[in-house]
């Protein structure tokens, strides 16, 4: 709990510090389209393309929705990931000047994903074998974000953010109970911390930390 409290404190400290950011273009716009580039090279969750729109609601509020799909160009941990993700958000302006705007945002995320995974399994003592099996996951997450919207030119925007939330994960695989109990996930059999996050099944509720960037284009 102390770590969570510290993270929330840093979240609001960042928003205060961000008031000092400077660019040379007015950041106001009624409608932007954007791309989130970091998921394209995400070797942990799987490579995905994320596009979205950001629009002005009124003087204090903006809203956005981001969606994407997975493709298997990078499968360092998850094999052949497939699925989709959608992330609507609403953000409240806490500061602005002629160069930039800072927001506090609430984001909801829903994700469905399936992928293959390989493990060493021992059902009979002393007999080990490698097996590739399928995992299916559904995730709901709600997060509090601190956001800074800057400008790179008259038309190009740059947004960066980080936040904290709660993640509700439901996961299952196609292994039998005996095969699940027989998974060999220790260091001797190549178990890694990343794999410990990818493999678990059942109902898993955890704290979720987020961070990212977006490049946008002003439509008007």
C-alpha atoms as a PDB file:
ATOM      1  CA  UNK A   1       0.000   0.000   0.000  1.00  0.00           C
ATOM      2  CA  UNK A   2       2.892   2.373   0.690  1.00  0.00           C
ATOM      3  CA  UNK A   3       4.155   1.892  -2.870  1.00  0.00           C
ATOM      4  CA  UNK A   4       0.682   2.655  -4.274  1.00  0.00           C
ATOM      5  CA  UNK A   5       0.399   5.808  -2.135  1.00  0.00           C
ATOM      6  CA  UNK A   6       3.855   6.907  -3.310  1.00  0.00           C
ATOM      7  CA  UNK A   7       2.895   6.321  -6.944  1.00  0.00           C
ATOM      8  CA  UNK A   8      -0.286   8.416  -6.585  1.00  0.00           C
ATOM      9  CA  UNK A   9       1.766  11.207  -4.960  1.00  0.00           C
ATOM     10  CA  UNK A  10       4.234  11.123  -7.874  1.00  0.00           C
ATOM     11  CA  UNK A  11       1.316  11.149 -10.313  1.00  0.00           C
ATOM     12  CA  UNK A  12       0.011  14.486  -9.051  1.00  0.00           C
ATOM     13  CA  UNK A  13       3.524  15.874  -8.566  1.00  0.00           C
ATOM     14  CA  UNK A  14       4.172  15.157 -12.248  1.00  0.00           C
ATOM     15  CA  UNK A  15       1.056  17.083 -13.260  1.00  0.00           C
ATOM     16  CA  UNK A  16       2.233  20.086 -11.263  1.00  0.00           C
ATOM     17  CA  UNK A  17       5.733  19.894 -12.724  1.00  0.00           C
ATOM     18  CA  UNK A  18       4.348  19.551 -16.250  1.00  0.00           C
ATOM     19  CA  UNK A  19       3.082  23.110 -16.041  1.00  0.00           C
ATOM     20  CA  UNK A  20       6.618  24.225 -16.843  1.00  0.00           C
ATOM     21  CA  UNK A  21       6.676  22.436 -20.224  1.00  0.00           C
ATOM     22  CA  UNK A  22       7.080  24.698 -23.272  1.00  0.00           C
ATOM     23  CA  UNK A  23       6.400  24.439 -26.982  1.00  0.00           C
ATOM     24  CA  UNK A  24       5.717  27.112 -29.586  1.00  0.00           C
ATOM     25  CA  UNK A  25       2.220  26.192 -30.804  1.00  0.00           C
ATOM     26  CA  UNK A  26      -1.254  26.507 -29.338  1.00  0.00           C
ATOM     27  CA  UNK A  27      -2.360  23.018 -28.245  1.00  0.00           C
ATOM     28  CA  UNK A  28      -6.125  23.523 -28.562  1.00  0.00           C
ATOM     29  CA  UNK A  29      -8.021  21.506 -31.193  1.00  0.00           C
ATOM     30  CA  UNK A  30     -11.522  20.114 -31.597  1.00  0.00           C
ATOM     31  CA  UNK A  31     -10.550  16.767 -33.120  1.00  0.00           C
ATOM     32  CA  UNK A  32      -7.313  14.775 -33.328  1.00  0.00           C
ATOM     33  CA  UNK A  33      -6.522  11.354 -34.707  1.00  0.00           C
ATOM     34  CA  UNK A  34      -3.592   9.545 -33.115  1.00  0.00           C
ATOM     35  CA  UNK A  35      -1.389   6.469 -33.079  1.00  0.00           C
ATOM     36  CA  UNK A  36       0.207   4.819 -30.040  1.00  0.00           C
ATOM     37  CA  UNK A  37       3.606   3.555 -31.305  1.00  0.00           C
ATOM     38  CA  UNK A  38       4.978   1.619 -28.310  1.00  0.00           C
ATOM     39  CA  UNK A  39       2.568  -1.386 -28.614  1.00  0.00           C
ATOM     40  CA  UNK A  40       4.073  -2.079 -32.055  1.00  0.00           C
ATOM     41  CA  UNK A  41       7.257  -3.327 -30.345  1.00  0.00           C
ATOM     42  CA  UNK A  42       5.732  -4.832 -27.182  1.00  0.00           C
ATOM     43  CA  UNK A  43       7.445  -8.221 -26.845  1.00  0.00           C
ATOM     44  CA  UNK A  44       5.691  -8.940 -23.540  1.00  0.00           C
ATOM     45  CA  UNK A  45       2.012  -8.485 -24.443  1.00  0.00           C
ATOM     46  CA  UNK A  46       2.389  -9.041 -28.194  1.00  0.00           C
ATOM     47  CA  UNK A  47       2.754  -6.598 -31.068  1.00  0.00           C
ATOM     48  CA  UNK A  48      -0.376  -4.557 -31.814  1.00  0.00           C
ATOM     49  CA  UNK A  49      -1.453  -1.546 -33.836  1.00  0.00           C
ATOM     50  CA  UNK A  50      -3.333   1.097 -31.799  1.00  0.00           C
ATOM     51  CA  UNK A  51      -5.247   3.980 -33.424  1.00  0.00           C
ATOM     52  CA  UNK A  52      -7.723   6.421 -31.949  1.00  0.00           C
ATOM     53  CA  UNK A  53      -9.492   9.764 -31.901  1.00  0.00           C
ATOM     54  CA  UNK A  54      -9.332  12.549 -29.323  1.00  0.00           C
ATOM     55  CA  UNK A  55     -11.950  15.307 -29.252  1.00  0.00           C
ATOM     56  CA  UNK A  56     -12.919  18.369 -27.275  1.00  0.00           C
ATOM     57  CA  UNK A  57     -16.107  18.056 -25.204  1.00  0.00           C
ATOM     58  CA  UNK A  58     -16.102  21.536 -23.690  1.00  0.00           C
ATOM     59  CA  UNK A  59     -13.696  24.057 -22.187  1.00  0.00           C
ATOM     60  CA  UNK A  60     -12.607  21.688 -19.385  1.00  0.00           C
ATOM     61  CA  UNK A  61     -13.112  18.191 -20.771  1.00  0.00           C
ATOM     62  CA  UNK A  62     -11.720  16.116 -23.613  1.00  0.00           C
ATOM     63  CA  UNK A  63     -12.529  12.510 -24.495  1.00  0.00           C
ATOM     64  CA  UNK A  64     -10.713   9.850 -26.483  1.00  0.00           C
ATOM     65  CA  UNK A  65     -11.109   6.292 -27.651  1.00  0.00           C
ATOM     66  CA  UNK A  66      -8.276   4.001 -28.706  1.00  0.00           C
ATOM     67  CA  UNK A  67      -8.632   0.563 -30.254  1.00  0.00           C
ATOM     68  CA  UNK A  68      -6.329  -1.975 -31.797  1.00  0.00           C
ATOM     69  CA  UNK A  69      -5.661  -5.520 -32.852  1.00  0.00           C
ATOM     70  CA  UNK A  70      -2.776  -7.932 -32.337  1.00  0.00           C
ATOM     71  CA  UNK A  71      -0.617  -9.510 -34.993  1.00  0.00           C
ATOM     72  CA  UNK A  72       2.168 -12.049 -34.718  1.00  0.00           C
ATOM     73  CA  UNK A  73       5.226 -10.226 -36.019  1.00  0.00           C
ATOM     74  CA  UNK A  74       6.768 -10.307 -32.542  1.00  0.00           C
ATOM     75  CA  UNK A  75       6.138 -13.358 -30.346  1.00  0.00           C
ATOM     76  CA  UNK A  76       9.066 -13.481 -27.919  1.00  0.00           C
ATOM     77  CA  UNK A  77       6.838 -14.696 -25.058  1.00  0.00           C
ATOM     78  CA  UNK A  78       3.326 -15.165 -26.422  1.00  0.00           C
ATOM     79  CA  UNK A  79       3.172 -17.319 -29.545  1.00  0.00           C
ATOM     80  CA  UNK A  80       0.875 -16.128 -32.330  1.00  0.00           C
ATOM     81  CA  UNK A  81      -1.125 -13.627 -30.231  1.00  0.00           C
ATOM     82  CA  UNK A  82      -4.583 -12.702 -31.516  1.00  0.00           C
ATOM     83  CA  UNK A  83      -7.287 -10.422 -30.174  1.00  0.00           C
ATOM     84  CA  UNK A  84      -8.426  -6.839 -29.784  1.00  0.00           C
ATOM     85  CA  UNK A  85      -8.333  -3.999 -27.285  1.00  0.00           C
ATOM     86  CA  UNK A  86     -10.493  -0.906 -26.745  1.00  0.00           C
ATOM     87  CA  UNK A  87      -9.780   2.008 -24.389  1.00  0.00           C
ATOM     88  CA  UNK A  88     -12.237   4.897 -23.940  1.00  0.00           C
ATOM     89  CA  UNK A  89     -11.245   7.727 -21.606  1.00  0.00           C
ATOM     90  CA  UNK A  90     -12.394  11.080 -20.311  1.00  0.00           C
ATOM     91  CA  UNK A  91      -9.895  13.715 -19.168  1.00  0.00           C
ATOM     92  CA  UNK A  92     -10.289  16.862 -17.113  1.00  0.00           C
ATOM     93  CA  UNK A  93      -8.027  19.826 -17.763  1.00  0.00           C
ATOM     94  CA  UNK A  94      -6.104  20.903 -14.657  1.00  0.00           C
ATOM     95  CA  UNK A  95      -3.774  23.456 -16.267  1.00  0.00           C
ATOM     96  CA  UNK A  96      -3.142  25.179 -19.589  1.00  0.00           C
ATOM     97  CA  UNK A  97      -1.015  27.905 -21.089  1.00  0.00           C
ATOM     98  CA  UNK A  98      -0.322  29.029 -24.641  1.00  0.00           C
ATOM     99  CA  UNK A  99       1.958  26.049 -25.219  1.00  0.00           C
ATOM    100  CA  UNK A 100       0.433  22.958 -23.608  1.00  0.00           C
ATOM    101  CA  UNK A 101      -2.337  21.386 -21.530  1.00  0.00           C
ATOM    102  CA  UNK A 102      -2.256  18.973 -18.603  1.00  0.00           C
ATOM    103  CA  UNK A 103      -5.094  16.627 -17.674  1.00  0.00           C
ATOM    104  CA  UNK A 104      -6.189  14.106 -15.091  1.00  0.00           C
ATOM    105  CA  UNK A 105      -7.917  11.237 -16.900  1.00  0.00           C
ATOM    106  CA  UNK A 106     -10.031   8.168 -16.185  1.00  0.00           C
ATOM    107  CA  UNK A 107      -9.449   5.291 -18.619  1.00  0.00           C
ATOM    108  CA  UNK A 108     -11.400   2.060 -19.036  1.00  0.00           C
ATOM    109  CA  UNK A 109      -9.740  -0.791 -20.917  1.00  0.00           C
ATOM    110  CA  UNK A 110     -11.224  -4.015 -22.252  1.00  0.00           C
ATOM    111  CA  UNK A 111      -9.048  -6.651 -23.889  1.00  0.00           C
ATOM    112  CA  UNK A 112      -9.646 -10.103 -25.343  1.00  0.00           C
ATOM    113  CA  UNK A 113      -6.617 -12.105 -26.361  1.00  0.00           C
ATOM    114  CA  UNK A 114      -5.650 -15.670 -27.239  1.00  0.00           C
ATOM    115  CA  UNK A 115      -2.140 -17.013 -27.739  1.00  0.00           C
ATOM    116  CA  UNK A 116      -0.086 -20.190 -27.602  1.00  0.00           C
ATOM    117  CA  UNK A 117       2.500 -20.919 -24.950  1.00  0.00           C
ATOM    118  CA  UNK A 118       5.139 -23.628 -24.456  1.00  0.00           C
ATOM    119  CA  UNK A 119       5.926 -25.336 -21.170  1.00  0.00           C
ATOM    120  CA  UNK A 120       7.798 -28.351 -19.868  1.00  0.00           C
ATOM    121  CA  UNK A 121       5.287 -30.702 -18.248  1.00  0.00           C
ATOM    122  CA  UNK A 122       5.677 -33.809 -16.082  1.00  0.00           C
ATOM    123  CA  UNK A 123       2.531 -35.866 -15.411  1.00  0.00           C
ATOM    124  CA  UNK A 124       4.448 -39.056 -14.600  1.00  0.00           C
ATOM    125  CA  UNK A 125       7.365 -38.622 -12.212  1.00  0.00           C
ATOM    126  CA  UNK A 126      10.688 -38.602 -14.066  1.00  0.00           C
ATOM    127  CA  UNK A 127       9.073 -38.190 -17.494  1.00  0.00           C
ATOM    128  CA  UNK A 128       9.200 -34.629 -18.893  1.00  0.00           C
ATOM    129  CA  UNK A 129       7.924 -33.369 -22.229  1.00  0.00           C
ATOM    130  CA  UNK A 130       7.382 -30.000 -23.910  1.00  0.00           C
ATOM    131  CA  UNK A 131       3.856 -29.029 -24.888  1.00  0.00           C
ATOM    132  CA  UNK A 132       2.408 -26.049 -26.751  1.00  0.00           C
ATOM    133  CA  UNK A 133      -1.067 -25.083 -25.574  1.00  0.00           C
ATOM    134  CA  UNK A 134      -3.577 -22.247 -25.956  1.00  0.00           C
ATOM    135  CA  UNK A 135      -4.459 -19.543 -23.414  1.00  0.00           C
ATOM    136  CA  UNK A 136      -7.551 -17.316 -23.666  1.00  0.00           C
ATOM    137  CA  UNK A 137      -7.868 -14.117 -21.637  1.00  0.00           C
ATOM    138  CA  UNK A 138     -10.385 -11.339 -21.015  1.00  0.00           C
ATOM    139  CA  UNK A 139      -9.376  -8.254 -19.073  1.00  0.00           C
ATOM    140  CA  UNK A 140     -11.201  -5.243 -17.645  1.00  0.00           C
ATOM    141  CA  UNK A 141      -9.171  -2.389 -16.208  1.00  0.00           C
ATOM    142  CA  UNK A 142      -9.898   1.101 -14.908  1.00  0.00           C
ATOM    143  CA  UNK A 143      -7.041   3.546 -14.336  1.00  0.00           C
ATOM    144  CA  UNK A 144      -6.328   7.083 -13.159  1.00  0.00           C
ATOM    145  CA  UNK A 145      -3.939   8.886 -15.526  1.00  0.00           C
ATOM    146  CA  UNK A 146      -1.850  12.042 -15.590  1.00  0.00           C
ATOM    147  CA  UNK A 147      -1.574  13.372 -19.152  1.00  0.00           C
ATOM    148  CA  UNK A 148       0.411  16.107 -20.866  1.00  0.00           C
ATOM    149  CA  UNK A 149      -0.606  17.254 -24.356  1.00  0.00           C
ATOM    150  CA  UNK A 150       2.139  19.085 -26.240  1.00  0.00           C
ATOM    151  CA  UNK A 151       2.659  20.202 -29.843  1.00  0.00           C
ATOM    152  CA  UNK A 152       5.413  19.384 -32.298  1.00  0.00           C
ATOM    153  CA  UNK A 153       4.022  21.615 -35.065  1.00  0.00           C
ATOM    154  CA  UNK A 154       0.815  23.381 -36.048  1.00  0.00           C
ATOM    155  CA  UNK A 155      -0.745  19.987 -36.856  1.00  0.00           C
ATOM    156  CA  UNK A 156       1.260  17.328 -35.003  1.00  0.00           C
ATOM    157  CA  UNK A 157       0.610  16.694 -31.298  1.00  0.00           C
ATOM    158  CA  UNK A 158       2.528  14.674 -28.756  1.00  0.00           C
ATOM    159  CA  UNK A 159       0.918  13.207 -25.645  1.00  0.00           C
ATOM    160  CA  UNK A 160       2.570  11.330 -22.808  1.00  0.00           C
ATOM    161  CA  UNK A 161       0.970   9.827 -19.725  1.00  0.00           C
ATOM    162  CA  UNK A 162       1.302   7.451 -16.817  1.00  0.00           C
ATOM    163  CA  UNK A 163      -1.131   6.161 -14.231  1.00  0.00           C
ATOM    164  CA  UNK A 164      -2.323   3.492 -11.848  1.00  0.00           C
ATOM    165  CA  UNK A 165      -5.430   1.320 -11.827  1.00  0.00           C
ATOM    166  CA  UNK A 166      -7.051  -2.002 -11.000  1.00  0.00           C
ATOM    167  CA  UNK A 167      -7.042  -4.917 -13.416  1.00  0.00           C
ATOM    168  CA  UNK A 168      -9.618  -7.724 -13.434  1.00  0.00           C
ATOM    169  CA  UNK A 169      -8.315 -10.675 -15.459  1.00  0.00           C
ATOM    170  CA  UNK A 170     -10.122 -13.898 -16.383  1.00  0.00           C
ATOM    171  CA  UNK A 171      -7.874 -16.515 -17.968  1.00  0.00           C
ATOM    172  CA  UNK A 172      -8.150 -20.172 -19.017  1.00  0.00           C
ATOM    173  CA  UNK A 173      -6.185 -22.706 -21.059  1.00  0.00           C
ATOM    174  CA  UNK A 174      -6.877 -26.030 -22.796  1.00  0.00           C
ATOM    175  CA  UNK A 175      -4.722 -28.201 -20.512  1.00  0.00           C
ATOM    176  CA  UNK A 176      -6.156 -30.870 -18.236  1.00  0.00           C
ATOM    177  CA  UNK A 177      -5.957 -30.477 -14.456  1.00  0.00           C
ATOM    178  CA  UNK A 178      -3.120 -33.020 -14.352  1.00  0.00           C
ATOM    179  CA  UNK A 179      -1.159 -31.139 -17.026  1.00  0.00           C
ATOM    180  CA  UNK A 180      -1.631 -27.819 -15.200  1.00  0.00           C
ATOM    181  CA  UNK A 181      -0.389 -29.371 -11.962  1.00  0.00           C
ATOM    182  CA  UNK A 182       2.580 -30.848 -13.825  1.00  0.00           C
ATOM    183  CA  UNK A 183       3.919 -27.604 -15.364  1.00  0.00           C
ATOM    184  CA  UNK A 184       7.627 -27.213 -14.597  1.00  0.00           C
ATOM    185  CA  UNK A 185       8.130 -23.479 -14.195  1.00  0.00           C
ATOM    186  CA  UNK A 186      11.292 -23.243 -12.109  1.00  0.00           C
ATOM    187  CA  UNK A 187      14.553 -21.668 -13.282  1.00  0.00           C
ATOM    188  CA  UNK A 188      15.997 -25.072 -14.175  1.00  0.00           C
ATOM    189  CA  UNK A 189      13.301 -25.475 -16.837  1.00  0.00           C
ATOM    190  CA  UNK A 190      13.637 -21.942 -18.175  1.00  0.00           C
ATOM    191  CA  UNK A 191      11.005 -20.171 -16.077  1.00  0.00           C
ATOM    192  CA  UNK A 192      11.214 -16.356 -16.200  1.00  0.00           C
ATOM    193  CA  UNK A 193       9.391 -13.548 -14.416  1.00  0.00           C
ATOM    194  CA  UNK A 194       7.681 -12.569 -17.678  1.00  0.00           C
ATOM    195  CA  UNK A 195       6.352 -16.095 -18.131  1.00  0.00           C
ATOM    196  CA  UNK A 196       4.957 -16.099 -14.588  1.00  0.00           C
ATOM    197  CA  UNK A 197       2.728 -13.171 -15.633  1.00  0.00           C
ATOM    198  CA  UNK A 198       1.621 -14.780 -18.913  1.00  0.00           C
ATOM    199  CA  UNK A 199       0.878 -18.335 -17.749  1.00  0.00           C
ATOM    200  CA  UNK A 200      -1.567 -18.049 -14.750  1.00  0.00           C
ATOM    201  CA  UNK A 201      -5.220 -19.000 -15.208  1.00  0.00           C
ATOM    202  CA  UNK A 202      -8.343 -18.264 -13.198  1.00  0.00           C
ATOM    203  CA  UNK A 203      -9.651 -15.006 -11.725  1.00  0.00           C
ATOM    204  CA  UNK A 204      -6.751 -12.622 -11.102  1.00  0.00           C
ATOM    205  CA  UNK A 205      -7.244  -9.097  -9.738  1.00  0.00           C
ATOM    206  CA  UNK A 206      -4.146  -6.907  -9.478  1.00  0.00           C
ATOM    207  CA  UNK A 207      -2.850  -3.339  -9.394  1.00  0.00           C
ATOM    208  CA  UNK A 208      -2.099  -2.084 -12.912  1.00  0.00           C
ATOM    209  CA  UNK A 209       0.601   0.479 -13.782  1.00  0.00           C
ATOM    210  CA  UNK A 210       0.389   2.181 -17.180  1.00  0.00           C
ATOM    211  CA  UNK A 211       2.544   4.557 -19.207  1.00  0.00           C
ATOM    212  CA  UNK A 212       2.730   5.493 -22.860  1.00  0.00           C
ATOM    213  CA  UNK A 213       2.937   8.060 -25.627  1.00  0.00           C
ATOM    214  CA  UNK A 214       0.735   9.077 -28.571  1.00  0.00           C
ATOM    215  CA  UNK A 215       1.384  11.060 -31.741  1.00  0.00           C
ATOM    216  CA  UNK A 216      -1.645  12.912 -33.046  1.00  0.00           C
ATOM    217  CA  UNK A 217      -2.721  14.880 -36.083  1.00  0.00           C
ATOM    218  CA  UNK A 218      -5.134  17.814 -35.777  1.00  0.00           C
ATOM    219  CA  UNK A 219      -8.117  17.507 -38.113  1.00  0.00           C
ATOM    220  CA  UNK A 220      -9.544  20.856 -36.999  1.00  0.00           C
END
